[in-house]
Amino acid sequence: MSEARIFKNAYLIDGVSNTPCENACIIVTGSEIVYHGKPDDRIFKKYSDAALFDLQGMTLMPGLIDTHVHLSLHGSPDYFNQMIMESPTLA
């Protein structure tokens, strides 16, 4: 079995196009996206032994990462406790 994975029937938001792509296909090998777009029989033949996932119209946003960051906080585990203890309304 190949390490490739095919995600088909996706509602693709690629972060580049102005409009989402319905019934899209995404092929991933390892951690790299090697194809995205409309289904293509030629590409399916190339990855015929890939694991196949039918997303049934679910939204897929490749490359999305957690961008919820508070740049003013340094992120140590003690910082939250310190912030609570120094707050007159929370302590």
PDB file of N, CA and C in Angstrom:
ATOM      1  N   MET A   1       0.847  -1.201   0.000  1.00  0.00           N
ATOM      2  CA  MET A   1       0.000   0.000   0.000  1.00  0.00           C
ATOM      3  C   MET A   1       0.878   1.244   0.000  1.00  0.00           C
ATOM      4  N   SER A   2       0.534   2.165  -0.815  1.00  0.00           N
ATOM      5  CA  SER A   2       1.247   3.430  -0.936  1.00  0.00           C
ATOM      6  C   SER A   2       0.994   4.292   0.292  1.00  0.00           C
ATOM      7  N   GLU A   3       1.894   5.233   0.540  1.00  0.00           N
ATOM      8  CA  GLU A   3       1.661   6.192   1.622  1.00  0.00           C
ATOM      9  C   GLU A   3       0.739   7.318   1.172  1.00  0.00           C
ATOM     10  N   ALA A   4       0.355   7.299  -0.085  1.00  0.00           N
ATOM     11  CA  ALA A   4      -0.515   8.349  -0.619  1.00  0.00           C
ATOM     12  C   ALA A   4      -1.934   8.196  -0.083  1.00  0.00           C
ATOM     13  N   ARG A   5      -2.580   9.359   0.095  1.00  0.00           N
ATOM     14  CA  ARG A   5      -3.980   9.398   0.524  1.00  0.00           C
ATOM     15  C   ARG A   5      -4.736  10.316  -0.426  1.00  0.00           C
ATOM     16  N   ILE A   6      -5.886   9.848  -0.868  1.00  0.00           N
ATOM     17  CA  ILE A   6      -6.734  10.647  -1.750  1.00  0.00           C
ATOM     18  C   ILE A   6      -7.997  11.033  -0.987  1.00  0.00           C
ATOM     19  N   PHE A   7      -8.268  12.323  -0.945  1.00  0.00           N
ATOM     20  CA  PHE A   7      -9.491  12.841  -0.339  1.00  0.00           C
ATOM     21  C   PHE A   7     -10.352  13.347  -1.491  1.00  0.00           C
ATOM     22  N   LYS A   8     -11.513  12.721  -1.687  1.00  0.00           N
ATOM     23  CA  LYS A   8     -12.358  13.116  -2.819  1.00  0.00           C
ATOM     24  C   LYS A   8     -13.694  13.649  -2.327  1.00  0.00           C
ATOM     25  N   ASN A   9     -14.429  14.259  -3.244  1.00  0.00           N
ATOM     26  CA  ASN A   9     -15.738  14.865  -2.945  1.00  0.00           C
ATOM     27  C   ASN A   9     -15.645  15.899  -1.828  1.00  0.00           C
ATOM     28  N   ALA A  10     -14.609  16.713  -1.877  1.00  0.00           N
ATOM     29  CA  ALA A  10     -14.399  17.732  -0.846  1.00  0.00           C
ATOM     30  C   ALA A  10     -14.890  19.091  -1.336  1.00  0.00           C
ATOM     31  N   TYR A  11     -15.281  19.914  -0.408  1.00  0.00           N
ATOM     32  CA  TYR A  11     -15.558  21.326  -0.659  1.00  0.00           C
ATOM     33  C   TYR A  11     -14.254  22.025  -0.275  1.00  0.00           C
ATOM     34  N   LEU A  12     -13.422  22.323  -1.259  1.00  0.00           N
ATOM     35  CA  LEU A  12     -12.048  22.768  -1.032  1.00  0.00           C
ATOM     36  C   LEU A  12     -11.945  24.282  -0.954  1.00  0.00           C
ATOM     37  N   ILE A  13     -11.397  24.753   0.144  1.00  0.00           N
ATOM     38  CA  ILE A  13     -11.025  26.160   0.286  1.00  0.00           C
ATOM     39  C   ILE A  13      -9.506  26.159   0.373  1.00  0.00           C
ATOM     40  N   ASP A  14      -8.861  26.592  -0.718  1.00  0.00           N
ATOM     41  CA  ASP A  14      -7.407  26.441  -0.787  1.00  0.00           C
ATOM     42  C   ASP A  14      -6.622  27.654  -0.304  1.00  0.00           C
ATOM     43  N   GLY A  15      -7.292  28.736   0.013  1.00  0.00           N
ATOM     44  CA  GLY A  15      -6.599  29.918   0.510  1.00  0.00           C
ATOM     45  C   GLY A  15      -5.935  30.736  -0.583  1.00  0.00           C
ATOM     46  N   VAL A  16      -6.072  30.311  -1.839  1.00  0.00           N
ATOM     47  CA  VAL A  16      -5.468  31.016  -2.963  1.00  0.00           C
ATOM     48  C   VAL A  16      -6.551  31.537  -3.906  1.00  0.00           C
ATOM     49  N   SER A  17      -7.491  30.669  -4.228  1.00  0.00           N
ATOM     50  CA  SER A  17      -8.569  31.038  -5.147  1.00  0.00           C
ATOM     51  C   SER A  17      -9.576  31.939  -4.459  1.00  0.00           C
ATOM     52  N   ASN A  18     -10.311  32.695  -5.258  1.00  0.00           N
ATOM     53  CA  ASN A  18     -11.359  33.549  -4.704  1.00  0.00           C
ATOM     54  C   ASN A  18     -12.634  32.782  -4.395  1.00  0.00           C
ATOM     55  N   THR A  19     -12.792  31.618  -4.994  1.00  0.00           N
ATOM     56  CA  THR A  19     -13.996  30.820  -4.769  1.00  0.00           C
ATOM     57  C   THR A  19     -13.612  29.391  -4.397  1.00  0.00           C
ATOM     58  N   PRO A  20     -14.390  28.776  -3.529  1.00  0.00           N
ATOM     59  CA  PRO A  20     -14.140  27.379  -3.175  1.00  0.00           C
ATOM     60  C   PRO A  20     -14.391  26.468  -4.375  1.00  0.00           C
ATOM     61  N   CYS A  21     -13.810  25.297  -4.332  1.00  0.00           N
ATOM     62  CA  CYS A  21     -13.963  24.307  -5.396  1.00  0.00           C
ATOM     63  C   CYS A  21     -14.816  23.153  -4.857  1.00  0.00           C
ATOM     64  N   GLU A  22     -15.975  22.943  -5.481  1.00  0.00           N
ATOM     65  CA  GLU A  22     -16.843  21.837  -5.077  1.00  0.00           C
ATOM     66  C   GLU A  22     -16.406  20.561  -5.767  1.00  0.00           C
ATOM     67  N   ASN A  23     -16.675  19.425  -5.138  1.00  0.00           N
ATOM     68  CA  ASN A  23     -16.321  18.108  -5.663  1.00  0.00           C
ATOM     69  C   ASN A  23     -14.826  18.033  -5.981  1.00  0.00           C
ATOM     70  N   ALA A  24     -14.010  18.574  -5.102  1.00  0.00           N
ATOM     71  CA  ALA A  24     -12.566  18.617  -5.326  1.00  0.00           C
ATOM     72  C   ALA A  24     -11.900  17.332  -4.857  1.00  0.00           C
ATOM     73  N   CYS A  25     -10.685  17.173  -5.317  1.00  0.00           N
ATOM     74  CA  CYS A  25      -9.865  16.022  -4.974  1.00  0.00           C
ATOM     75  C   CYS A  25      -8.512  16.550  -4.485  1.00  0.00           C
ATOM     76  N   ILE A  26      -8.012  15.978  -3.395  1.00  0.00           N
ATOM     77  CA  ILE A  26      -6.713  16.351  -2.857  1.00  0.00           C
ATOM     78  C   ILE A  26      -5.934  15.064  -2.664  1.00  0.00           C
ATOM     79  N   ILE A  27      -4.681  15.046  -3.122  1.00  0.00           N
ATOM     80  CA  ILE A  27      -3.828  13.876  -2.948  1.00  0.00           C
ATOM     81  C   ILE A  27      -2.625  14.291  -2.109  1.00  0.00           C
ATOM     82  N   VAL A  28      -2.376  13.520  -1.052  1.00  0.00           N
ATOM     83  CA  VAL A  28      -1.286  13.793  -0.123  1.00  0.00           C
ATOM     84  C   VAL A  28      -0.358  12.592  -0.089  1.00  0.00           C
ATOM     85  N   THR A  29       0.929  12.836  -0.242  1.00  0.00           N
ATOM     86  CA  THR A  29       1.925  11.792  -0.024  1.00  0.00           C
ATOM     87  C   THR A  29       2.844  12.269   1.084  1.00  0.00           C
ATOM     88  N   GLY A  30       2.962  11.479   2.132  1.00  0.00           N
ATOM     89  CA  GLY A  30       3.716  11.920   3.303  1.00  0.00           C
ATOM     90  C   GLY A  30       3.046  13.143   3.886  1.00  0.00           C
ATOM     91  N   SER A  31       3.770  14.242   3.935  1.00  0.00           N
ATOM     92  CA  SER A  31       3.197  15.492   4.445  1.00  0.00           C
ATOM     93  C   SER A  31       3.050  16.534   3.344  1.00  0.00           C
ATOM     94  N   GLU A  32       3.131  16.104   2.090  1.00  0.00           N
ATOM     95  CA  GLU A  32       3.075  17.028   0.964  1.00  0.00           C
ATOM     96  C   GLU A  32       1.799  16.847   0.141  1.00  0.00           C
ATOM     97  N   ILE A  33       1.152  17.962  -0.168  1.00  0.00           N
ATOM     98  CA  ILE A  33       0.000  17.939  -1.071  1.00  0.00           C
ATOM     99  C   ILE A  33       0.562  17.911  -2.485  1.00  0.00           C
ATOM    100  N   VAL A  34       0.282  16.823  -3.208  1.00  0.00           N
ATOM    101  CA  VAL A  34       0.839  16.679  -4.557  1.00  0.00           C
ATOM    102  C   VAL A  34      -0.167  17.025  -5.643  1.00  0.00           C
ATOM    103  N   TYR A  35      -1.456  17.102  -5.291  1.00  0.00           N
ATOM    104  CA  TYR A  35      -2.479  17.461  -6.269  1.00  0.00           C
ATOM    105  C   TYR A  35      -3.685  18.020  -5.540  1.00  0.00           C
ATOM    106  N   HIS A  36      -4.265  19.047  -6.127  1.00  0.00           N
ATOM    107  CA  HIS A  36      -5.568  19.527  -5.655  1.00  0.00           C
ATOM    108  C   HIS A  36      -6.309  20.112  -6.843  1.00  0.00           C
ATOM    109  N   GLY A  37      -7.593  19.882  -6.870  1.00  0.00           N
ATOM    110  CA  GLY A  37      -8.423  20.378  -7.961  1.00  0.00           C
ATOM    111  C   GLY A  37      -9.538  19.406  -8.271  1.00  0.00           C
ATOM    112  N   LYS A  38     -10.050  19.496  -9.465  1.00  0.00           N
ATOM    113  CA  LYS A  38     -11.126  18.606  -9.893  1.00  0.00           C
ATOM    114  C   LYS A  38     -10.582  17.185 -10.069  1.00  0.00           C
ATOM    115  N   PRO A  39     -11.422  16.180  -9.840  1.00  0.00           N
ATOM    116  CA  PRO A  39     -10.983  14.793 -10.025  1.00  0.00           C
ATOM    117  C   PRO A  39     -10.472  14.561 -11.446  1.00  0.00           C
ATOM    118  N   ASP A  40      -9.419  13.792 -11.568  1.00  0.00           N
ATOM    119  CA  ASP A  40      -8.796  13.531 -12.860  1.00  0.00           C
ATOM    120  C   ASP A  40      -8.413  12.054 -12.906  1.00  0.00           C
ATOM    121  N   ASP A  41      -8.977  11.313 -13.849  1.00  0.00           N
ATOM    122  CA  ASP A  41      -8.714   9.875 -13.939  1.00  0.00           C
ATOM    123  C   ASP A  41      -7.231   9.559 -14.099  1.00  0.00           C
ATOM    124  N   ARG A  42      -6.494  10.418 -14.796  1.00  0.00           N
ATOM    125  CA  ARG A  42      -5.058  10.173 -14.978  1.00  0.00           C
ATOM    126  C   ARG A  42      -4.322  10.192 -13.645  1.00  0.00           C
ATOM    127  N   ILE A  43      -4.685  11.129 -12.777  1.00  0.00           N
ATOM    128  CA  ILE A  43      -4.014  11.221 -11.481  1.00  0.00           C
ATOM    129  C   ILE A  43      -4.442  10.066 -10.578  1.00  0.00           C
ATOM    130  N   PHE A  44      -5.718   9.632 -10.694  1.00  0.00           N
ATOM    131  CA  PHE A  44      -6.174   8.478  -9.911  1.00  0.00           C
ATOM    132  C   PHE A  44      -5.412   7.220 -10.305  1.00  0.00           C
ATOM    133  N   LYS A  45      -5.132   7.056 -11.589  1.00  0.00           N
ATOM    134  CA  LYS A  45      -4.373   5.889 -12.051  1.00  0.00           C
ATOM    135  C   LYS A  45      -2.955   5.897 -11.487  1.00  0.00           C
ATOM    136  N   LYS A  46      -2.359   7.076 -11.434  1.00  0.00           N
ATOM    137  CA  LYS A  46      -0.993   7.195 -10.900  1.00  0.00           C
ATOM    138  C   LYS A  46      -0.934   6.779  -9.435  1.00  0.00           C
ATOM    139  N   TYR A  47      -1.996   7.054  -8.693  1.00  0.00           N
ATOM    140  CA  TYR A  47      -2.055   6.731  -7.260  1.00  0.00           C
ATOM    141  C   TYR A  47      -3.124   5.666  -7.001  1.00  0.00           C
ATOM    142  N   SER A  48      -3.149   4.652  -7.841  1.00  0.00           N
ATOM    143  CA  SER A  48      -4.211   3.639  -7.760  1.00  0.00           C
ATOM    144  C   SER A  48      -4.180   2.823  -6.465  1.00  0.00           C
ATOM    145  N   ASP A  49      -3.044   2.760  -5.799  1.00  0.00           N
ATOM    146  CA  ASP A  49      -2.968   1.991  -4.550  1.00  0.00           C
ATOM    147  C   ASP A  49      -3.077   2.874  -3.300  1.00  0.00           C
ATOM    148  N   ALA A  50      -3.467   4.127  -3.484  1.00  0.00           N
ATOM    149  CA  ALA A  50      -3.590   5.063  -2.358  1.00  0.00           C
ATOM    150  C   ALA A  50      -4.829   4.772  -1.518  1.00  0.00           C
ATOM    151  N   ALA A  51      -4.762   5.155  -0.251  1.00  0.00           N
ATOM    152  CA  ALA A  51      -5.944   5.080   0.617  1.00  0.00           C
ATOM    153  C   ALA A  51      -6.932   6.146   0.154  1.00  0.00           C
ATOM    154  N   LEU A  52      -8.193   5.784   0.042  1.00  0.00           N
ATOM    155  CA  LEU A  52      -9.209   6.678  -0.507  1.00  0.00           C
ATOM    156  C   LEU A  52     -10.203   7.078   0.579  1.00  0.00           C
ATOM    157  N   PHE A  53     -10.436   8.376   0.714  1.00  0.00           N
ATOM    158  CA  PHE A  53     -11.378   8.906   1.698  1.00  0.00           C
ATOM    159  C   PHE A  53     -12.415   9.748   0.973  1.00  0.00           C
ATOM    160  N   ASP A  54     -13.686   9.382   1.086  1.00  0.00           N
ATOM    161  CA  ASP A  54     -14.774  10.146   0.483  1.00  0.00           C
ATOM    162  C   ASP A  54     -15.295  11.125   1.527  1.00  0.00           C
ATOM    163  N   LEU A  55     -15.067  12.403   1.314  1.00  0.00           N
ATOM    164  CA  LEU A  55     -15.453  13.418   2.294  1.00  0.00           C
ATOM    165  C   LEU A  55     -16.913  13.831   2.184  1.00  0.00           C
ATOM    166  N   GLN A  56     -17.615  13.348   1.188  1.00  0.00           N
ATOM    167  CA  GLN A  56     -19.057  13.566   1.038  1.00  0.00           C
ATOM    168  C   GLN A  56     -19.453  15.034   1.179  1.00  0.00           C
ATOM    169  N   GLY A  57     -18.657  15.910   0.556  1.00  0.00           N
ATOM    170  CA  GLY A  57     -18.990  17.335   0.552  1.00  0.00           C
ATOM    171  C   GLY A  57     -18.500  18.121   1.749  1.00  0.00           C
ATOM    172  N   MET A  58     -17.788  17.475   2.675  1.00  0.00           N
ATOM    173  CA  MET A  58     -17.266  18.210   3.825  1.00  0.00           C
ATOM    174  C   MET A  58     -16.212  19.216   3.373  1.00  0.00           C
ATOM    175  N   THR A  59     -16.052  20.271   4.145  1.00  0.00           N
ATOM    176  CA  THR A  59     -15.081  21.314   3.824  1.00  0.00           C
ATOM    177  C   THR A  59     -13.678  20.847   4.180  1.00  0.00           C
ATOM    178  N   LEU A  60     -12.745  21.096   3.267  1.00  0.00           N
ATOM    179  CA  LEU A  60     -11.336  20.768   3.487  1.00  0.00           C
ATOM    180  C   LEU A  60     -10.517  22.022   3.232  1.00  0.00           C
ATOM    181  N   MET A  61      -9.701  22.382   4.218  1.00  0.00           N
ATOM    182  CA  MET A  61      -8.851  23.570   4.109  1.00  0.00           C
ATOM    183  C   MET A  61      -7.409  23.148   4.374  1.00  0.00           C
ATOM    184  N   PRO A  62      -6.712  22.645   3.357  1.00  0.00           N
ATOM    185  CA  PRO A  62      -5.349  22.149   3.562  1.00  0.00           C
ATOM    186  C   PRO A  62      -4.409  23.237   4.047  1.00  0.00           C
ATOM    187  N   GLY A  63      -3.524  22.838   4.934  1.00  0.00           N
ATOM    188  CA  GLY A  63      -2.523  23.767   5.429  1.00  0.00           C
ATOM    189  C   GLY A  63      -3.007  24.660   6.548  1.00  0.00           C
ATOM    190  N   LEU A  64      -4.262  24.523   6.944  1.00  0.00           N
ATOM    191  CA  LEU A  64      -4.781  25.361   8.022  1.00  0.00           C
ATOM    192  C   LEU A  64      -4.084  25.002   9.329  1.00  0.00           C
ATOM    193  N   ILE A  65      -3.588  25.999  10.001  1.00  0.00           N
ATOM    194  CA  ILE A  65      -2.961  25.785  11.303  1.00  0.00           C
ATOM    195  C   ILE A  65      -3.679  26.641  12.332  1.00  0.00           C
ATOM    196  N   ASP A  66      -3.426  26.374  13.590  1.00  0.00           N
ATOM    197  CA  ASP A  66      -4.032  27.154  14.661  1.00  0.00           C
ATOM    198  C   ASP A  66      -3.330  28.504  14.729  1.00  0.00           C
ATOM    199  N   THR A  67      -4.001  29.535  14.279  1.00  0.00           N
ATOM    200  CA  THR A  67      -3.391  30.865  14.278  1.00  0.00           C
ATOM    201  C   THR A  67      -3.885  31.722  15.437  1.00  0.00           C
ATOM    202  N   HIS A  68      -4.518  31.090  16.412  1.00  0.00           N
ATOM    203  CA  HIS A  68      -5.000  31.828  17.577  1.00  0.00           C
ATOM    204  C   HIS A  68      -3.820  32.020  18.536  1.00  0.00           C
ATOM    205  N   VAL A  69      -3.160  33.152  18.417  1.00  0.00           N
ATOM    206  CA  VAL A  69      -1.959  33.412  19.196  1.00  0.00           C
ATOM    207  C   VAL A  69      -2.104  34.748  19.901  1.00  0.00           C
ATOM    208  N   HIS A  70      -1.699  34.781  21.154  1.00  0.00           N
ATOM    209  CA  HIS A  70      -1.654  36.037  21.914  1.00  0.00           C
ATOM    210  C   HIS A  70      -0.179  36.447  21.977  1.00  0.00           C
ATOM    211  N   LEU A  71       0.221  37.335  21.106  1.00  0.00           N
ATOM    212  CA  LEU A  71       1.627  37.708  21.016  1.00  0.00           C
ATOM    213  C   LEU A  71       2.122  38.453  22.250  1.00  0.00           C
ATOM    214  N   SER A  72       1.215  38.987  23.044  1.00  0.00           N
ATOM    215  CA  SER A  72       1.633  39.716  24.238  1.00  0.00           C
ATOM    216  C   SER A  72       1.918  38.787  25.411  1.00  0.00           C
ATOM    217  N   LEU A  73       1.569  37.519  25.307  1.00  0.00           N
ATOM    218  CA  LEU A  73       1.816  36.565  26.390  1.00  0.00           C
ATOM    219  C   LEU A  73       3.023  35.713  26.049  1.00  0.00           C
ATOM    220  N   HIS A  74       3.811  35.384  27.059  1.00  0.00           N
ATOM    221  CA  HIS A  74       5.013  34.608  26.767  1.00  0.00           C
ATOM    222  C   HIS A  74       4.759  33.106  26.778  1.00  0.00           C
ATOM    223  N   GLY A  75       3.606  32.635  27.207  1.00  0.00           N
ATOM    224  CA  GLY A  75       3.209  31.246  27.035  1.00  0.00           C
ATOM    225  C   GLY A  75       3.662  30.268  28.090  1.00  0.00           C
ATOM    226  N   SER A  76       4.314  30.717  29.152  1.00  0.00           N
ATOM    227  CA  SER A  76       4.732  29.749  30.172  1.00  0.00           C
ATOM    228  C   SER A  76       3.517  29.291  30.959  1.00  0.00           C
ATOM    229  N   PRO A  77       3.543  28.077  31.501  1.00  0.00           N
ATOM    230  CA  PRO A  77       2.386  27.567  32.252  1.00  0.00           C
ATOM    231  C   PRO A  77       2.076  28.403  33.497  1.00  0.00           C
ATOM    232  N   ASP A  78       3.100  29.038  34.069  1.00  0.00           N
ATOM    233  CA  ASP A  78       2.894  29.819  35.285  1.00  0.00           C
ATOM    234  C   ASP A  78       2.263  31.172  35.013  1.00  0.00           C
ATOM    235  N   TYR A  79       2.320  31.615  33.771  1.00  0.00           N
ATOM    236  CA  TYR A  79       1.849  32.962  33.468  1.00  0.00           C
ATOM    237  C   TYR A  79       0.361  33.116  33.749  1.00  0.00           C
ATOM    238  N   PHE A  80      -0.433  32.118  33.390  1.00  0.00           N
ATOM    239  CA  PHE A  80      -1.875  32.203  33.621  1.00  0.00           C
ATOM    240  C   PHE A  80      -2.171  32.297  35.120  1.00  0.00           C
ATOM    241  N   ASN A  81      -1.531  31.448  35.918  1.00  0.00           N
ATOM    242  CA  ASN A  81      -1.735  31.502  37.374  1.00  0.00           C
ATOM    243  C   ASN A  81      -1.300  32.841  37.941  1.00  0.00           C
ATOM    244  N   GLN A  82      -0.171  33.359  37.476  1.00  0.00           N
ATOM    245  CA  GLN A  82       0.316  34.654  37.935  1.00  0.00           C
ATOM    246  C   GLN A  82      -0.676  35.755  37.567  1.00  0.00           C
ATOM    247  N   MET A  83      -1.211  35.711  36.371  1.00  0.00           N
ATOM    248  CA  MET A  83      -2.169  36.712  35.911  1.00  0.00           C
ATOM    249  C   MET A  83      -3.417  36.695  36.785  1.00  0.00           C
ATOM    250  N   ILE A  84      -3.896  35.503  37.150  1.00  0.00           N
ATOM    251  CA  ILE A  84      -5.072  35.402  38.004  1.00  0.00           C
ATOM    252  C   ILE A  84      -4.790  35.961  39.384  1.00  0.00           C
ATOM    253  N   MET A  85      -3.660  35.608  39.943  1.00  0.00           N
ATOM    254  CA  MET A  85      -3.333  36.052  41.308  1.00  0.00           C
ATOM    255  C   MET A  85      -3.109  37.553  41.399  1.00  0.00           C
ATOM    256  N   GLU A  86      -2.677  38.178  40.312  1.00  0.00           N
ATOM    257  CA  GLU A  86      -2.434  39.618  40.314  1.00  0.00           C
ATOM    258  C   GLU A  86      -3.681  40.431  39.978  1.00  0.00           C
ATOM    259  N   SER A  87      -4.732  39.757  39.522  1.00  0.00           N
ATOM    260  CA  SER A  87      -5.949  40.450  39.154  1.00  0.00           C
ATOM    261  C   SER A  87      -6.845  40.585  40.374  1.00  0.00           C
ATOM    262  N   PRO A  88      -7.188  41.794  40.784  1.00  0.00           N
ATOM    263  CA  PRO A  88      -8.039  41.964  41.963  1.00  0.00           C
ATOM    264  C   PRO A  88      -9.428  41.351  41.789  1.00  0.00           C
ATOM    265  N   THR A  89      -9.908  41.282  40.575  1.00  0.00           N
ATOM    266  CA  THR A  89     -11.260  40.737  40.372  1.00  0.00           C
ATOM    267  C   THR A  89     -11.260  39.203  40.291  1.00  0.00           C
ATOM    268  N   LEU A  90     -10.129  38.603  39.981  1.00  0.00           N
ATOM    269  CA  LEU A  90     -10.074  37.153  39.834  1.00  0.00           C
ATOM    270  C   LEU A  90      -9.479  36.449  41.041  1.00  0.00           C
ATOM    271  N   ALA A  91      -8.631  37.107  41.799  1.00  0.00           N
ATOM    272  CA  ALA A  91      -7.931  36.470  42.927  1.00  0.00           C
ATOM    273  C   ALA A  91      -8.852  36.256  44.101  1.00  0.00           C
TER     274      ALA A  91
END
